[in-house]
mmCIF file of C-alpha atoms in Angstrom:
data_model
loop_
_atom_site.group_PDB
_atom_site.id
_atom_site.type_symbol
_atom_site.label_atom_id
_atom_site.label_comp_id
_atom_site.label_asym_id
_atom_site.label_seq_id
_atom_site.Cartn_x
_atom_site.Cartn_y
_atom_site.Cartn_z
ATOM 1 C CA MET A 1343 29.648 43.871 -27.746
ATOM 2 C CA ALA A 1344 32.914 41.946 -27.583
ATOM 3 C CA TRP A 1345 33.635 39.520 -30.400
ATOM 4 C CA ARG A 1346 34.525 36.032 -29.186
ATOM 5 C CA THR A 1347 36.213 33.515 -31.439
ATOM 6 C CA TRP A 1348 34.754 30.043 -31.714
ATOM 7 C CA ASP A 1349 36.581 27.590 -29.454
ATOM 8 C CA PRO A 1350 35.839 23.933 -30.344
ATOM 9 C CA TRP A 1351 37.371 22.706 -27.053
ATOM 10 C CA ARG A 1352 35.022 24.881 -25.007
ATOM 11 C CA GLU A 1353 32.069 23.590 -27.055
ATOM 12 C CA MET A 1354 33.144 19.947 -26.584
ATOM 13 C CA ASP A 1355 33.535 20.497 -22.842
ATOM 14 C CA ALA A 1356 30.031 22.000 -22.645
ATOM 15 C CA LEU A 1357 28.658 19.003 -24.583
ATOM 16 C CA ARG A 1358 30.468 16.568 -22.232
ATOM 17 C CA ARG A 1359 28.985 18.311 -19.173
ATOM 18 C CA GLU A 1360 25.497 18.173 -20.697
ATOM 19 C CA ILE A 1361 25.819 14.447 -21.530
ATOM 20 C CA ASN A 1362 27.057 13.721 -17.984
ATOM 21 C CA ARG A 1363 24.102 15.671 -16.544
ATOM 22 C CA VAL A 1364 21.621 13.664 -18.637
ATOM 23 C CA LEU A 1365 23.221 10.314 -17.806
ATOM 24 C CA GLU A 1366 23.297 11.041 -14.069
ATOM 25 C CA GLY A 1367 19.520 11.205 -14.127
ATOM 26 C CA ALA A 1368 19.125 7.990 -16.124
ATOM 27 C CA GLY A 1369 19.541 5.634 -13.165
ATOM 28 C CA ASN A 1370 16.684 3.940 -11.374
ATOM 29 C CA GLY A 1371 15.919 5.871 -8.217
ATOM 30 C CA ASP A 1372 18.997 6.247 -6.062
ATOM 31 C CA GLN A 1373 21.357 4.283 -8.317
ATOM 32 C CA PRO A 1374 23.443 6.283 -10.786
ATOM 33 C CA PHE A 1375 23.509 5.232 -14.429
ATOM 34 C CA ALA A 1376 26.981 3.612 -14.219
ATOM 35 C CA ARG A 1377 25.757 1.203 -11.518
ATOM 36 C CA ALA A 1378 23.523 -0.572 -14.054
ATOM 37 C CA GLY A 1379 26.471 -2.647 -15.299
ATOM 38 C CA PHE A 1380 24.875 -5.960 -14.363
ATOM 39 C CA LEU A 1381 21.379 -5.247 -15.620
ATOM 40 C CA PRO A 1382 20.492 -6.626 -19.090
ATOM 41 C CA GLY A 1383 19.944 -3.911 -21.649
ATOM 42 C CA ARG A 1384 21.203 -1.131 -19.377
ATOM 43 C CA ALA A 1385 24.576 0.336 -20.400
ATOM 44 C CA ALA A 1386 26.503 -2.724 -19.287
ATOM 45 C CA ARG A 1387 30.074 -1.995 -18.355
ATOM 46 C CA ALA A 1388 32.878 -4.420 -18.989
ATOM 47 C CA TYR A 1389 32.887 -7.149 -16.347
ATOM 48 C CA PRO A 1390 35.043 -8.875 -15.489
ATOM 49 C CA LEU A 1391 37.978 -6.527 -15.958
ATOM 50 C CA LEU A 1392 40.733 -8.350 -17.785
ATOM 51 C CA ASN A 1393 44.252 -8.351 -19.133
ATOM 52 C CA MET A 1394 45.007 -10.135 -22.392
ATOM 53 C CA HIS A 1395 48.343 -10.945 -24.003
ATOM 54 C CA ASP A 1396 49.705 -13.517 -26.389
ATOM 55 C CA ASP A 1397 52.863 -15.200 -27.552
ATOM 56 C CA LYS A 1398 53.529 -17.235 -30.687
ATOM 57 C CA ASP A 1399 51.513 -20.229 -29.396
ATOM 58 C CA ASN A 1400 48.783 -18.991 -27.032
ATOM 59 C CA VAL A 1401 46.431 -16.172 -26.082
ATOM 60 C CA TYR A 1402 46.232 -15.590 -22.318
ATOM 61 C CA ILE A 1403 43.467 -13.858 -20.373
ATOM 62 C CA GLU A 1404 43.495 -12.994 -16.679
ATOM 63 C CA ALA A 1405 40.109 -11.737 -15.533
ATOM 64 C CA LEU A 1406 39.527 -10.018 -12.190
ATOM 65 C CA ALA A 1407 36.332 -11.648 -10.887
ATOM 66 C CA PRO A 1408 36.124 -11.782 -7.076
ATOM 67 C CA GLY A 1409 32.941 -13.261 -5.663
ATOM 68 C CA LEU A 1410 32.145 -15.159 -8.833
ATOM 69 C CA ASN A 1411 29.761 -18.085 -8.556
ATOM 70 C CA THR A 1412 31.898 -20.633 -10.431
ATOM 71 C CA GLU A 1413 28.946 -22.987 -10.917
ATOM 72 C CA SER A 1414 27.266 -20.339 -13.086
ATOM 73 C CA LEU A 1415 30.389 -19.633 -15.146
ATOM 74 C CA GLN A 1416 30.199 -20.527 -18.838
ATOM 75 C CA LEU A 1417 33.054 -19.912 -21.280
ATOM 76 C CA THR A 1418 32.410 -20.271 -24.996
ATOM 77 C CA VAL A 1419 35.076 -19.939 -27.684
ATOM 78 C CA HIS A 1420 34.386 -19.632 -31.391
ATOM 79 C CA ARG A 1421 37.259 -18.769 -33.758
ATOM 80 C CA ASP A 1422 38.636 -15.494 -32.363
ATOM 81 C CA THR A 1423 35.832 -14.704 -29.907
ATOM 82 C CA LEU A 1424 35.527 -15.586 -26.225
ATOM 83 C CA ARG A 1425 32.194 -15.232 -24.417
ATOM 84 C CA MET A 1426 32.192 -15.215 -20.611
ATOM 85 C CA GLU A 1427 28.861 -15.567 -18.852
ATOM 86 C CA GLY A 1428 28.043 -16.044 -15.191
ATOM 87 C CA GLU A 1429 26.802 -14.531 -11.991
ATOM 88 C CA LYS A 1430 28.434 -12.533 -9.237
ATOM 89 C CA GLN A 1431 26.671 -13.036 -5.929
ATOM 90 C CA ALA A 1432 25.657 -10.230 -3.602
ATOM 91 C CA ILE A 1433 27.736 -9.823 -0.456
ATOM 92 C CA SER A 1434 24.855 -10.016 1.983
ATOM 93 C CA GLN A 1435 21.271 -11.096 1.497
ATOM 94 C CA GLU A 1436 20.434 -10.097 5.085
ATOM 95 C CA VAL A 1437 20.846 -6.317 4.686
ATOM 96 C CA LYS A 1438 17.866 -4.571 3.114
ATOM 97 C CA PRO A 1439 18.728 -2.311 0.142
ATOM 98 C CA GLU A 1440 17.455 0.816 1.929
ATOM 99 C CA ALA A 1441 19.819 0.148 4.876
ATOM 100 C CA TRP A 1442 23.010 0.484 2.797
ATOM 101 C CA HIS A 1443 24.911 3.751 3.215
ATOM 102 C CA ARG A 1444 27.201 2.852 0.334
ATOM 103 C CA SER A 1445 27.125 -0.088 -2.061
ATOM 104 C CA GLU A 1446 29.834 0.004 -4.726
ATOM 105 C CA ARG A 1447 30.224 -3.725 -5.408
ATOM 106 C CA SER A 1448 27.872 -4.790 -8.156
ATOM 107 C CA ALA A 1449 26.213 -8.173 -8.259
ATOM 108 C CA GLY A 1450 24.085 -10.113 -10.697
ATOM 109 C CA ARG A 1451 24.373 -11.799 -14.084
ATOM 110 C CA PHE A 1452 27.001 -10.694 -16.570
ATOM 111 C CA VAL A 1453 27.989 -11.458 -20.142
ATOM 112 C CA ARG A 1454 31.209 -10.277 -21.753
ATOM 113 C CA THR A 1455 32.415 -10.991 -25.266
ATOM 114 C CA VAL A 1456 36.057 -10.420 -26.144
ATOM 115 C CA THR A 1457 37.671 -10.533 -29.576
ATOM 116 C CA MET A 1458 41.120 -12.084 -29.437
ATOM 117 C CA PRO A 1459 44.106 -11.123 -31.602
ATOM 118 C CA ALA A 1460 44.049 -14.510 -33.399
ATOM 119 C CA GLU A 1461 41.811 -17.502 -34.002
ATOM 120 C CA VAL A 1462 42.210 -20.158 -31.298
ATOM 121 C CA ASP A 1463 41.785 -23.926 -31.099
ATOM 122 C CA SER A 1464 38.608 -24.193 -29.003
ATOM 123 C CA ASP A 1465 39.223 -27.897 -28.241
ATOM 124 C CA LYS A 1466 42.383 -27.090 -26.261
ATOM 125 C CA VAL A 1467 41.262 -24.086 -24.177
ATOM 126 C CA SER A 1468 41.885 -24.405 -20.438
ATOM 127 C CA ALA A 1469 40.708 -22.241 -17.532
ATOM 128 C CA SER A 1470 41.276 -22.034 -13.792
ATOM 129 C CA TYR A 1471 39.850 -19.838 -11.022
ATOM 130 C CA GLN A 1472 41.783 -19.033 -7.864
ATOM 131 C CA ASN A 1473 41.694 -16.116 -5.409
ATOM 132 C CA GLY A 1474 39.234 -14.159 -7.546
ATOM 133 C CA ILE A 1475 41.305 -14.439 -10.737
ATOM 134 C CA LEU A 1476 40.023 -16.365 -13.752
ATOM 135 C CA ARG A 1477 42.952 -17.509 -15.938
ATOM 136 C CA ILE A 1478 42.234 -18.710 -19.460
ATOM 137 C CA THR A 1479 44.844 -20.175 -21.821
ATOM 138 C CA MET A 1480 43.812 -20.509 -25.452
ATOM 139 C CA PRO A 1481 46.202 -22.177 -27.919
ATOM 140 C CA LYS A 1482 46.261 -20.436 -31.281
ATOM 141 C CA ALA A 1483 44.875 -22.346 -34.239
ATOM 142 C CA GLU A 1484 47.611 -23.693 -36.501
ATOM 143 C CA LYS A 1485 46.488 -21.473 -39.367
ATOM 144 C CA ALA A 1486 46.766 -18.410 -37.093
ATOM 145 C CA LYS A 1487 50.396 -19.060 -36.124
ATOM 146 C CA PRO A 1488 53.065 -17.165 -38.033
ATOM 147 C CA ARG A 1489 54.951 -19.204 -40.624
ATOM 148 C CA GLN A 1490 58.349 -18.638 -42.142
ATOM 149 C CA ILE A 1491 58.088 -18.492 -45.925
ATOM 150 C CA ALA A 1492 61.102 -19.557 -47.957
ATOM 151 C CA VAL A 1493 61.982 -17.254 -50.835
ATOM 152 C CA ASN A 1494 63.348 -18.886 -53.982
ATOM 153 C CA VAL A 1495 66.085 -16.809 -55.546
ATOM 154 C CA GLN A 1496 66.588 -17.364 -59.268
#
């Protein structure tokens, strides 16, 4: 009998494969588990995808949200947290679900909460939506802006 040393990487890879196998079977019927991103309480993935950056005065978010129903969009800001809620409409209501050969574009209600790098002034937040991109500009709260502190030398 050959002695084999314990390899933690091999064990982690086996665990990853087992987790993937279990999750693949967790979907509902023909939909894999990862497709449940728009269903409440079902392993929601991050939607919309976004980029966030800031400067000394503002926090900026650009969210990729094509097909968004802008009438359903609700943005809520509280201190350093942004909540985006809305609905992404299905492409076609005329095609029956069983007729699709491939359906990779999710649709339905979504909620995403993002923590920002600083507290913002919720009264001055502005947002625009054009060509599937949601742009949000959030001015930083005065107390969150960096201040120069004078040092008294004695």
